DNA sequence: GATGAATGAGTTTTCATTCAT
DNA sequence: GATGAATGAAAACTCATTCAT
């Protein structure tokens, strides 16, 4: 039953708690990963406490010990998933050039990268979306996305639209920003429903097909100028 | 063994027969509507049999009498929702002009219309999406969408791309079709997460901003030429 | 659903009810047979009203119309089964000789005959036995068996024991009678548990092996002198 | 998915461990006894989970915790009942002499003893018999009986038949063995249907009346030479 | 008289949570 | 701190019976 029982905590009782603390953190993470795995594979409804602890190889009580209940655990898992999404985004942005079109390209590339757009993430993402209406915490995560990513995209597109000489650069930029993020959303749905026939290259080309049409001086089909 | 095979309503819906049959059909529909209401408001996980019958004002046994179980009921509800989506689409298509751009406009208008894109539908839609990975029937519904709607969109865009003189009209059309449907998907997500600040006009304008950029001879910001 | 619907009773409404009465009786019997079939194949617990009407091809209400409820139907089926058992026994007795050993042979032959000892009957019999403790009516049926068959067997053995010159013919006869009926019971159990390897000839030989040992002047291994 | 795999109690029943494990085992047994009581008094069909937990004074969930469902519980109860039957038999055999006729006497005595042949056991036994056709596990228990007990009886009778100078000792022994076990079966049925007028002495005498007739040098009416 | 849709009490089962060890 | 046996409310489902047609 407890083959994966964590190392005996009695081993170093007066060492200051450092090891203990580390173990705690490790168990916490194991539970979160097990939860995300289960949600990805079984869906939220099928993700029971028993399922989670079986995957984590930890004891039943641990969920309440660490998270105070299943609900909190699920929300923490949503937050973890969201946080990882942003870490990837920031990584891509950090590695990108400074021109506004570089930022847009980085956003698109990140959103379609294997690290972000994969079966597990997409499954988890849509499972949480299905819960968004009922769970404030989960709904809130998407807002963060809007704020951080939407703001950056919009600012970038304003610069691009100005450079392209549009008469109403702000209006164009707002639509371009919302539209780009919407297409990316749509690509995720496509991946969800057809993980086998989905193709990252095709997805990127579609996005840039639209962007190139709108801002020919800044984008082309290959993804970046 | 089920008490009654859930009678196939298709068998003899209009053979006169009478009040009995009609009432039966009405009850069936009441259950389906109650299920969709509950899914929209509580999510699939919270949609219990008790919840459904309380909303429907019908008896507990009826769910199993008509559908053979909760699972089948939920799937039938998904099918009903899907079917209604298509009815709206066909209505818009029937009322549209015959030019290819008219068809695209009809698709966009239908997808963003109040009858289709409303809180209830979007909630239900995303709840089902969260189940798609686990339920073949529900996943299948989206395929239908691809087939019927995707096919029409693609054919329309091929004609448009040719008329615009694109060198690779089929490739352009394929991307335009997938991209347009992807944006619409994204708009639905936007509506899901921000039903209050969502604006149909803005959404349509964003779509047509992209389409106008790509096919300036066929689309403009007002939605149709 | 009602493929086997009985002939329309409206056909001959004022013919004096003769046909109607006949149909009633036929439906009653169809229900009883369906009940016995179901009990034999599924056991009493699995024999639901739905199961019975599906087998009988009759309507749900009919059970209450004819028997006033499932319980009565099951008891009527038990009585029918019991009655048939006696019919076979009487047939064998009527066809037998008049000597006491002929009667014993007839009882044994009847009890081990294909018409009496077959899968359906044995299954039904043991299903009812399992209920005997709870259902007075069913328990009562076995008493009848004791009375009629036990009485005949005992009287026959008294004559046989006297003829064999036993010192306490009544005591011997009582034991021989009870013992013979007990062995036959045991043979039924054997058939229940091993219908494939059961052999009627072996069963008869075992009975007569015991009887021949006890009353060598009246019985031998071939079953009758 | 079950919350806990129903822990196999064989795994570590005597490893010290402690009160926890002991209590668990006690609860398991309490459930089994309550089940047997209920089956004996109400029959299998009336033995609901509610009935069992009311008798056991334990919680509803425990049945699924320990056995994974009612079906398994009933089968475990059948096994327990069977096992106890064998324990009594072995006890009688161990206390018996070594001569073959002593073994036969021990089998008969055990089968008719108060510890084995009592209202509860007989009711339970016949309830299970009624299920044998549907439940492989329960049917299998009777096979064990055949194997262990039938083998011993047959071997004993072969020795007896040889000593009595029978020309075909093996054939005689086989019939004597099957016949003896069949009579005992029949005695159980008699007890089931007439627990009040059943008399152990009479039952034993009937058995030995047959055996004495067949093997006069080895058996007499008092039960053993 | 016959039908079968409807009922709802009662069944089995699930599962987040608790808490003695 | 960690464990996992125990709990019991609530879930899905069954099914004999009723009764409008």
Coordinates of N, CA, C and O (backbone and C1' of nucleotides) in Angstrom, one line a residue, chain F residues 6-19:
Chain F
dA6 P -11.5 -0.5 10.2 O5' -12.3 0.8 10.2 C5' -12.3 1.6 11.4 C4' -13.1 2.8 11.2 C3' -14.6 2.6 10.7 O3' -15.4 3.0 11.7 C1' -13.6 4.3 9.5
dT7 P -17.0 2.9 11.6 O5' -17.4 4.3 10.9 C5' -17.1 5.4 11.6 C4' -17.5 6.6 10.8 C3' -19.0 6.6 10.4 O3' -19.7 7.7 11.0 C1' -17.5 7.3 8.6
dG8 P -21.2 7.6 11.4 O5' -21.9 8.3 10.2 C5' -21.5 9.6 9.8 C4' -22.0 10.0 8.5 C3' -23.4 9.5 8.1 O3' -24.0 10.4 7.3 C1' -21.9 8.6 6.6
dA9 P -25.2 11.2 7.9 O5' -25.3 12.4 6.9 C5' -24.1 13.3 6.7 C4' -23.9 13.5 5.2 C3' -25.1 13.8 4.4 O3' -24.8 14.8 3.4 C1' -24.0 11.9 3.5
dA10 P -25.9 15.4 2.5 O5' -25.6 14.7 1.1 C5' -24.3 14.9 0.6 C4' -24.2 14.0 -0.7 C3' -25.4 14.0 -1.6 O3' -25.0 14.0 -2.9 C1' -25.0 11.8 -1.0
dA11 P -25.9 14.5 -4.1 O5' -25.5 13.5 -5.3 C5' -24.1 13.3 -5.6 C4' -23.9 11.9 -6.1 C3' -25.0 11.4 -7.0 O3' -24.6 11.6 -8.4 C1' -24.5 9.7 -5.4
dA12 P -25.6 11.5 -9.5 O5' -25.6 9.9 -9.7 C5' -24.4 9.3 -10.1 C4' -24.7 7.8 -10.3 C3' -25.7 7.4 -11.3 O3' -25.2 6.3 -12.0 C1' -26.4 6.6 -9.2
dC13 P -26.0 5.8 -13.3 O5' -27.0 4.7 -12.7 C5' -26.4 3.6 -11.9 C4' -27.5 2.9 -11.3 C3' -28.6 2.4 -12.2 O3' -28.5 1.0 -12.2 C1' -29.5 3.2 -10.1
dT14 P -29.5 0.1 -13.0 O5' -30.6 -0.4 -12.0 C5' -30.1 -1.1 -10.8 C4' -31.3 -1.6 -10.0 C3' -32.3 -2.3 -10.8 O3' -32.7 -3.5 -10.1 C1' -33.4 -0.5 -9.6
dC15 P -33.3 -4.7 -10.8 O5' -34.8 -4.5 -10.3 C5' -35.1 -4.2 -8.9 C4' -36.6 -3.8 -8.8 C3' -37.5 -4.4 -9.9 O3' -38.6 -4.9 -9.2 C1' -37.8 -2.1 -9.7
dA16 P -39.3 -6.2 -9.7 O5' -40.6 -6.2 -8.8 C5' -40.5 -6.1 -7.4 C4' -41.5 -5.2 -6.8 C3' -43.0 -5.6 -7.1 O3' -43.8 -5.4 -6.0 C1' -42.6 -3.5 -8.0
dT17 P -45.3 -5.8 -6.1 O5' -46.0 -4.4 -6.5 C5' -45.8 -3.3 -5.6 C4' -46.4 -2.1 -6.3 C3' -47.8 -2.2 -6.8 O3' -48.6 -1.2 -6.1 C1' -46.4 -1.1 -8.3
dT18 P -50.1 -1.2 -6.2 O5' -50.4 0.2 -7.0 C5' -49.7 1.4 -6.6 C4' -49.8 2.4 -7.7 C3' -51.3 2.6 -8.2 O3' -51.5 4.0 -8.1 C1' -49.8 2.3 -10.0
dC19 P -52.9 4.6 -8.0 O5' -53.2 5.1 -9.5 C5' -52.3 6.0 -10.1 C4' -52.6 6.1 -11.6 C3' -54.2 6.0 -11.9 O3' -54.4 6.9 -12.9 C1' -53.0 4.4 -13.1

